[in-house]
Coordinates of C-alpha atoms in Angstrom, one line a residue:
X1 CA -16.6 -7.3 6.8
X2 CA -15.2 -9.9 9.2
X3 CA -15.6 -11.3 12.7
X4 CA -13.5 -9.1 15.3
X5 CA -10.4 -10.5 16.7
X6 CA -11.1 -12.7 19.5
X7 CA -6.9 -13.3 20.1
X8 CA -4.8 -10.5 19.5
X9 CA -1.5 -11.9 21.7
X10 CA 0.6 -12.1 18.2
X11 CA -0.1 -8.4 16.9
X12 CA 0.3 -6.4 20.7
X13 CA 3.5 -8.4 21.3
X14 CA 4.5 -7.0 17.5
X15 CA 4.0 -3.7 18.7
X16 CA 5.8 -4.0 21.9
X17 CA 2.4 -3.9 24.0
X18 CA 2.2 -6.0 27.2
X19 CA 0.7 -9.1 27.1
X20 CA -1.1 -11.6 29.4
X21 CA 1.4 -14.2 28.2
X22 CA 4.3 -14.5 25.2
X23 CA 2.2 -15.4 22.1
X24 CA 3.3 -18.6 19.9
X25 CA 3.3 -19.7 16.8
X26 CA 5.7 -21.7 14.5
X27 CA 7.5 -21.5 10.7
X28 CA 6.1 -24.0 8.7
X29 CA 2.9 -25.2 11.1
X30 CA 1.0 -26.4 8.2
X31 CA 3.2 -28.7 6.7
X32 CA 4.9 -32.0 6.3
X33 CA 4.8 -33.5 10.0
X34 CA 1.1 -33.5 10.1
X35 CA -0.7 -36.0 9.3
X36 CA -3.7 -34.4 8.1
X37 CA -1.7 -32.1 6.0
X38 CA -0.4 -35.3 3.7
X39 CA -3.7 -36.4 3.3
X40 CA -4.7 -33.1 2.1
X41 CA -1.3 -33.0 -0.1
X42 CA -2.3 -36.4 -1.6
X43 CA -5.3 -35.1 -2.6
X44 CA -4.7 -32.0 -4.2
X45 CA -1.6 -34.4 -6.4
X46 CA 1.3 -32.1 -6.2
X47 CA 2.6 -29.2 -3.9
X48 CA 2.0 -26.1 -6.3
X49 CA -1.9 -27.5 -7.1
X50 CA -2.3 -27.3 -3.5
X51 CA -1.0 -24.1 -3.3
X52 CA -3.2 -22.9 -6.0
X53 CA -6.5 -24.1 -4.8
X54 CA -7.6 -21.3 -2.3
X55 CA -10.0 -24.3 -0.6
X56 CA -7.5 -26.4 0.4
X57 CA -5.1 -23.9 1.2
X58 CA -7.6 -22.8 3.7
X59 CA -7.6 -26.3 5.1
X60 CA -4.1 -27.1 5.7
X61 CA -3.9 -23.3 6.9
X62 CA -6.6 -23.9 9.9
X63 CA -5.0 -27.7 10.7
X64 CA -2.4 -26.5 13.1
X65 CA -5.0 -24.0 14.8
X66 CA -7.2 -26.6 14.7
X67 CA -4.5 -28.8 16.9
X68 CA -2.7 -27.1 18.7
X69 CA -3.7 -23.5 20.9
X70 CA -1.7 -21.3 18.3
X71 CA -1.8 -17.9 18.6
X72 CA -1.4 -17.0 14.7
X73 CA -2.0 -18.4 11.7
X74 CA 0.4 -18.1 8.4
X75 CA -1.3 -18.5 4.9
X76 CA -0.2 -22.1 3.3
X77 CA 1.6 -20.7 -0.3
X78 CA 4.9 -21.2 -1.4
X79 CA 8.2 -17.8 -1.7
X80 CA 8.5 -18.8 -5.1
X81 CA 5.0 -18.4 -6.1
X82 CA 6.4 -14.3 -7.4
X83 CA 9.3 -16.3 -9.9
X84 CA 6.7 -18.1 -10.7
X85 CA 4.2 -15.5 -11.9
X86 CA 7.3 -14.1 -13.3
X87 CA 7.4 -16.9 -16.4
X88 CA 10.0 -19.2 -15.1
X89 CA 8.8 -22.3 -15.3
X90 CA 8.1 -23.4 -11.6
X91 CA 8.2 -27.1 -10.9
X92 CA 9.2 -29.7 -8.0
X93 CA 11.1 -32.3 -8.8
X94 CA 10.6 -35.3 -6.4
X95 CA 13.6 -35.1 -3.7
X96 CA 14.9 -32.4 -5.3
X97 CA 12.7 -29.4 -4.6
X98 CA 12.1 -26.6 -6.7
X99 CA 13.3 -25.8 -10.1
X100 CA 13.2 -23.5 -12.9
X101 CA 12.9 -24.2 -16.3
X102 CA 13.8 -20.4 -17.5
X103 CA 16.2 -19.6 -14.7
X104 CA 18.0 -15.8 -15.2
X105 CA 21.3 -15.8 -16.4
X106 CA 21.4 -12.9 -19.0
X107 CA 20.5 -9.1 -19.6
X108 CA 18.1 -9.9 -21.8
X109 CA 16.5 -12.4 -19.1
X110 CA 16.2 -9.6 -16.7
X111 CA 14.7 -7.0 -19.0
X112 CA 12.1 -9.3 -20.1
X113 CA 10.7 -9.9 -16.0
X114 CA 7.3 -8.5 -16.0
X115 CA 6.4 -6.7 -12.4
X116 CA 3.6 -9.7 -12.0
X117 CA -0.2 -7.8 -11.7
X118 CA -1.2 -9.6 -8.1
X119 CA -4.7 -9.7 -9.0
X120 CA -4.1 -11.8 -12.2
X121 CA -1.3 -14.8 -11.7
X122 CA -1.8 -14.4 -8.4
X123 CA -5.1 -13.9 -8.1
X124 CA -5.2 -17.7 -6.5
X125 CA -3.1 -16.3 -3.4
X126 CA -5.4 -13.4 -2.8
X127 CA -8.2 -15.8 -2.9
X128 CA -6.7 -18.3 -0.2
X129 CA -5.7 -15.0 2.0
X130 CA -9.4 -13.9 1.8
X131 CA -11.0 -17.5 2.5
X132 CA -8.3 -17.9 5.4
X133 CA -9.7 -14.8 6.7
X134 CA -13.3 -15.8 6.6
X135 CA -12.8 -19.2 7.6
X136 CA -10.6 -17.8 10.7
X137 CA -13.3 -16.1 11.9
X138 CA -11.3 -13.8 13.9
X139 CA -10.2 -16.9 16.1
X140 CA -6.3 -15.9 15.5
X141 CA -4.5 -13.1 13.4
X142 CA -3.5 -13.9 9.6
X143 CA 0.0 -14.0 8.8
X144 CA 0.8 -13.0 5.1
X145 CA 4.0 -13.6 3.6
X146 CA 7.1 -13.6 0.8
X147 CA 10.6 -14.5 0.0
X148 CA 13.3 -11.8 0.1
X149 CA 14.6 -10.3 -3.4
X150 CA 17.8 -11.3 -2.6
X151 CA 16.3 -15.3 -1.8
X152 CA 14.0 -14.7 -4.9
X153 CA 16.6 -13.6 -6.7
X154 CA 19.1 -17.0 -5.9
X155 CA 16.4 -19.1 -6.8
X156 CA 15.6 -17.4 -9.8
X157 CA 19.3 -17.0 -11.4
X158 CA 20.6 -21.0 -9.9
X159 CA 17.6 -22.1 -11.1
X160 CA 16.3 -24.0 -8.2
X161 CA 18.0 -24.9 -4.6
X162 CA 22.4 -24.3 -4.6
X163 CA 25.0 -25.4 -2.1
X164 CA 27.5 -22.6 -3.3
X165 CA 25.7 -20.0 -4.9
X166 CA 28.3 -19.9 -7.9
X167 CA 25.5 -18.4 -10.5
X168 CA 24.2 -15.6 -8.1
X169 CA 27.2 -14.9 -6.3
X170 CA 29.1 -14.9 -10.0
X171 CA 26.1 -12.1 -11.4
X172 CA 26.8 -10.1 -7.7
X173 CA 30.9 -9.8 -9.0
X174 CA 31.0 -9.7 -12.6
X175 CA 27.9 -7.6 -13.3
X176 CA 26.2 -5.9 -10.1
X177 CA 23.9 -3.4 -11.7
X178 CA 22.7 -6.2 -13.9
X179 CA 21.6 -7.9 -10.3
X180 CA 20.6 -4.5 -8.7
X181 CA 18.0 -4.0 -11.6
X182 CA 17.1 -7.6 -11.2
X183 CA 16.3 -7.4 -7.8
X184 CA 14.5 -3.9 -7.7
X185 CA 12.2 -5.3 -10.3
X186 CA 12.0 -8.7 -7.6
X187 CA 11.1 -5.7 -4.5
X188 CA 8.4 -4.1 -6.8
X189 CA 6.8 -6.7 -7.2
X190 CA 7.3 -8.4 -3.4
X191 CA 5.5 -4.9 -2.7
X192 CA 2.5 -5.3 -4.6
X193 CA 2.5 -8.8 -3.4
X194 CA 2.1 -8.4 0.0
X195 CA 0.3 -5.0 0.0
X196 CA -2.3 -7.4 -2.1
X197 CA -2.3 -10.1 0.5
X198 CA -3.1 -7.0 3.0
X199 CA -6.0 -5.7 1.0
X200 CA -7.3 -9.5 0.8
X201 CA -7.3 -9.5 5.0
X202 CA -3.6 -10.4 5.8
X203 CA -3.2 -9.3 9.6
X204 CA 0.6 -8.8 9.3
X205 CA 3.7 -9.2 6.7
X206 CA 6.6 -11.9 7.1
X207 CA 9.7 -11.7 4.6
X208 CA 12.0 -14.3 4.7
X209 CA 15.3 -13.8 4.0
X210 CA 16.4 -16.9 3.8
X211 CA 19.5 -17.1 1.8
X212 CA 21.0 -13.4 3.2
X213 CA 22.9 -15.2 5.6
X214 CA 25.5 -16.4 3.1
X215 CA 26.8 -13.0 2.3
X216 CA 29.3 -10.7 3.4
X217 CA 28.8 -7.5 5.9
X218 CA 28.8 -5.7 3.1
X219 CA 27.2 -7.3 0.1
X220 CA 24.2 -7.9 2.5
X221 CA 23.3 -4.2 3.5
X222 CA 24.0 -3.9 -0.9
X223 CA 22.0 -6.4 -2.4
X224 CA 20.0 -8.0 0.6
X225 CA 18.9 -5.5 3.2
X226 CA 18.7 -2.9 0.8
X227 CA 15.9 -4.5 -1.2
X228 CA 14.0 -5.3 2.4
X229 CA 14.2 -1.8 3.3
X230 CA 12.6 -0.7 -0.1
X231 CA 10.1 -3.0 0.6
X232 CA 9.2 -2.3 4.1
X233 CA 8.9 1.6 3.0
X234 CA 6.0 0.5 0.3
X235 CA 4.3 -1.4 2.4
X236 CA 0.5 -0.9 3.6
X237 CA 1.3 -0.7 7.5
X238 CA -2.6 0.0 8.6
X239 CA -5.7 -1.9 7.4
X240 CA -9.6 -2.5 8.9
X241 CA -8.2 0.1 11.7
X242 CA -5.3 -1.3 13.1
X243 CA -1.4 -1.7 12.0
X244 CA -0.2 -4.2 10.1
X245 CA 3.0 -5.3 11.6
X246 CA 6.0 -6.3 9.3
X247 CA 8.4 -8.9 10.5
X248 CA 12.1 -9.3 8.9
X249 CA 14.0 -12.9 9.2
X250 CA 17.1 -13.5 7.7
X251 CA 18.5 -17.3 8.5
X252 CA 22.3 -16.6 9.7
X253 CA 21.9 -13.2 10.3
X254 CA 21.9 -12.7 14.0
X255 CA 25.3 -10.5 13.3
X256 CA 22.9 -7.7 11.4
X257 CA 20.0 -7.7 13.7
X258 CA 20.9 -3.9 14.6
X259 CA 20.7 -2.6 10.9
X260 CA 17.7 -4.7 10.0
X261 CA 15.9 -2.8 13.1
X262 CA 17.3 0.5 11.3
X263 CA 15.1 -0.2 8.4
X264 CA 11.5 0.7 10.7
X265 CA 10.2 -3.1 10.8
X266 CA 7.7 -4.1 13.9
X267 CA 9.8 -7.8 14.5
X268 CA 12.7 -9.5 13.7
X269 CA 13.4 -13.3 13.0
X270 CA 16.1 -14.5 15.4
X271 CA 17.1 -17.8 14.0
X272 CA 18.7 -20.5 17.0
X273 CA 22.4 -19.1 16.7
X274 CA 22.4 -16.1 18.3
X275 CA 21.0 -16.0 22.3
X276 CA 17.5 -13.7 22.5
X277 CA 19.5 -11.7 25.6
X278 CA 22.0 -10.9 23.0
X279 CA 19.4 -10.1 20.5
X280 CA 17.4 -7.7 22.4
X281 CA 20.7 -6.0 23.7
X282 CA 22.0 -5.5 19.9
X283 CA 18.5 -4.1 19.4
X284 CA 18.0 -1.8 22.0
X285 CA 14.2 -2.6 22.3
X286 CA 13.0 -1.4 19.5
X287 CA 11.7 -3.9 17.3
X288 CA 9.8 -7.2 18.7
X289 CA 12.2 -10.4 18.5
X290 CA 10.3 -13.5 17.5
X291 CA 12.4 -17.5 17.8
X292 CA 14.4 -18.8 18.6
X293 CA 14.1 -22.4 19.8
X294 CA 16.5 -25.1 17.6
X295 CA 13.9 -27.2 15.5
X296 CA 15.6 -29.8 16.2
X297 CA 14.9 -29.4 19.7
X298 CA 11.4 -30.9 19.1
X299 CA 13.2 -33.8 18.9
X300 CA 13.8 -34.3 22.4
X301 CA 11.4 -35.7 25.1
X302 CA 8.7 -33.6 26.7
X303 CA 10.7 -32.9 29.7
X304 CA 13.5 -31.5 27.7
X305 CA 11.4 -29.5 25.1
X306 CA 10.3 -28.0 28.3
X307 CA 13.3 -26.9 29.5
X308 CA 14.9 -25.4 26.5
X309 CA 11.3 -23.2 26.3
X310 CA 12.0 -21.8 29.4
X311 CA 15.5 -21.9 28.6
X312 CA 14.6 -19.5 25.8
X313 CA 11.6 -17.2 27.4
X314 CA 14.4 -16.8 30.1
X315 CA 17.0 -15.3 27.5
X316 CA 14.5 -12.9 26.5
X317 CA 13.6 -11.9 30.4
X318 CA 11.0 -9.7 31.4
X319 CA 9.0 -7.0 29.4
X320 CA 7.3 -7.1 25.9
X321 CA 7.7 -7.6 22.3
X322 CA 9.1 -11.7 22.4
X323 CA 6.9 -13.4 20.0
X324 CA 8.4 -17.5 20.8
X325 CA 9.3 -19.6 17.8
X326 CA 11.3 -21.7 16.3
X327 CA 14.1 -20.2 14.8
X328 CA 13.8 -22.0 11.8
X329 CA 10.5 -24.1 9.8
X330 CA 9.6 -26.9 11.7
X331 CA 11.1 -30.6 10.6
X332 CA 9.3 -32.9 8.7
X333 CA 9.7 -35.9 10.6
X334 CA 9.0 -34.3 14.4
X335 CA 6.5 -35.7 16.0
X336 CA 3.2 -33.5 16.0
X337 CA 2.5 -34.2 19.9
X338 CA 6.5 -32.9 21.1
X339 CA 4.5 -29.5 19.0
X340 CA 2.0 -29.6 21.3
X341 CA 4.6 -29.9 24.6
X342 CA 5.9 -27.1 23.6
X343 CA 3.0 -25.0 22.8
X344 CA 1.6 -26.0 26.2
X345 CA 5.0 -24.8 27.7
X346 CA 5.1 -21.7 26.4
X347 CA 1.7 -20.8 27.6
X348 CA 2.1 -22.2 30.9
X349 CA 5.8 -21.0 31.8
X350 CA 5.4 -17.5 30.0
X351 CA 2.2 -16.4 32.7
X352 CA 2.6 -12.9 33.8

């Protein structure tokens, strides 16, 4: 069906095999700071057409790989595209991101979510997945990817972005089974999602969990890791012969990095605030750890993106299963070439 894999750096370090060097890759490479991505954007008119035009998608996909030596490659979609398909009214408002016309406030609003058939409103994602895979010819692995039900779910009941999650946070206390049934229905469908985006020639799963980190202890395992763990138990984990690896990040959550490995993940997502040493010691091995430089590191001049690589391939130390990353997207205004610095660095400094 498709061209073998000619770099397969991303998936052994996923599954904790050694590696010739400590694969690289970055949250948000096709994006904003590229200049060949705004063309593209301009193009296309608006965000969500590009996101639903499996060509293009394809295009600002392979532009990072095309730049820079990546060693995977994330499909270019949107975590909203499920709320979306869902019947609430999806639109960005310029500088204000997105929002939701029909946000979810009520019972009734919740009993009326459809599980969303990927195949059909979706169908548009599969087909990017599938051209992403062609087009790839086996270069680098396919990343495949979705928001968290909880991070769904905020977006879904605020109605776009928050800075104090008063609407979510207020359905979590004053009605929680009205929220659990909201976000089983949300983890249903992130299952069908993704296991889609597998059957379309998605290499290995992402969920981000972006929003988990503004919860307490215990009202994250309730209505955030919870949901994950459902999802990571439906999930396709083999496909054209090989595993499909399923990596968990949730932004603030370095303090819950030994219960997420609990849940049988491959990785983890270790955003910049917690050190790697740290990480793989509340771990114990057993999941891959993928971050964690500060975005905003990139920033910095070549000598001193170079150091804070090695800074961070050092925390990790010796042995396998460090994917390096970010530990959060990367900015819009960095400049492309401080990407490359510390793409070269990685590879260079991270020889066995």
């Amino acid at each position: 069906m498709t061209a073998a894999l000619q770099n397969d750096l991303y998936l052994r370090a996923l599954n904790r095999e050694d590696t010739e060097r400590t694969p690289v890759w970055v949250m948000r490479q096709a994006g904003r700071y590229l200049p060949e991505y705004l063309r593209v954007r301009q193009q296309a008119g608006d965000f969500m057409s590009l996101c639903s035009n499996p060509e293009l998608a394809c295009e600002v996909t392979l532009q990072p790989i095309d730049r820079f030596n990546l060693d995977a490659a994330i499909l270019f979609s949107d975590i909203l595209t499920i709320p979306d398909a869902m019947g609430l009214g999806l639109h960005f408002e310029t500088g204000e991101g997105p929002k939701f016309s029909n946000p979810v406030r009520t019972r009734a609003d919740v009993e009326k979510l459809p599980v969303p058939d990927p195949t059909d409103k979706l169908r548009y994602v599969m087909d990017a997945v599938s051209t992403i895979r062609r087009e790839l010819n086996g270069r680098v692995p396919l990343i495949g990817f979705s928001g968290s039900p909880w991070t769904l779910a905020t977006y879904m009941v605020e109605g776009g972005g928050t800075k104090d999650f008063s609407k979510i946070k207020g359905m979590l206390f004053a009605d929680p089974a009205l929220l659990h049934e909201m976000l089983d229905k949300t983890a249903q469908s992130v299952i069908s999602y993704l296991n889609a985006q597998v059957e379309a020639g998605a290499q290995s799963l992402m969920i981000f969990d972006t929003w988990g980190g503004v919860l307490s202890p215990a009202d994250y395992r309730e209505f955030s890791l919870r949901y994950m763990q459902q999802i990571v138990d439906g999930l396709t984990r083999k496909a054209d012969g090989r595993k499909v690896p399923v990596v968990l990040f949730t932004k603030n959550g370095g303090q819950w990095l030994d219960i997420m490995a609990d849940t049988g993940c491959d990785g983890l997502g270790v955003d910049w605030t917690i050190d790697l040493a740290d990480a793989r010691r509340k771990t114990g091995d057993r999941v891959a750890l993928q971050g964690n430089l500060d975005p905003s590191a990139l920033y910095g001049s070549p000598e001193s993106i170079r150091a804070n690589v090695k800074r961070v391939l050092d925390s990790y130390g010796e042995g396998p299963g460090h994917v390096f990353n970010l530990g959060h997207g990367i900015h819009q205004h960095v400049n492309p070439e401080h990407l490359g610095v510390m793409v070269e660095a990685v590879r260079e400094l991270s020889q066995r």
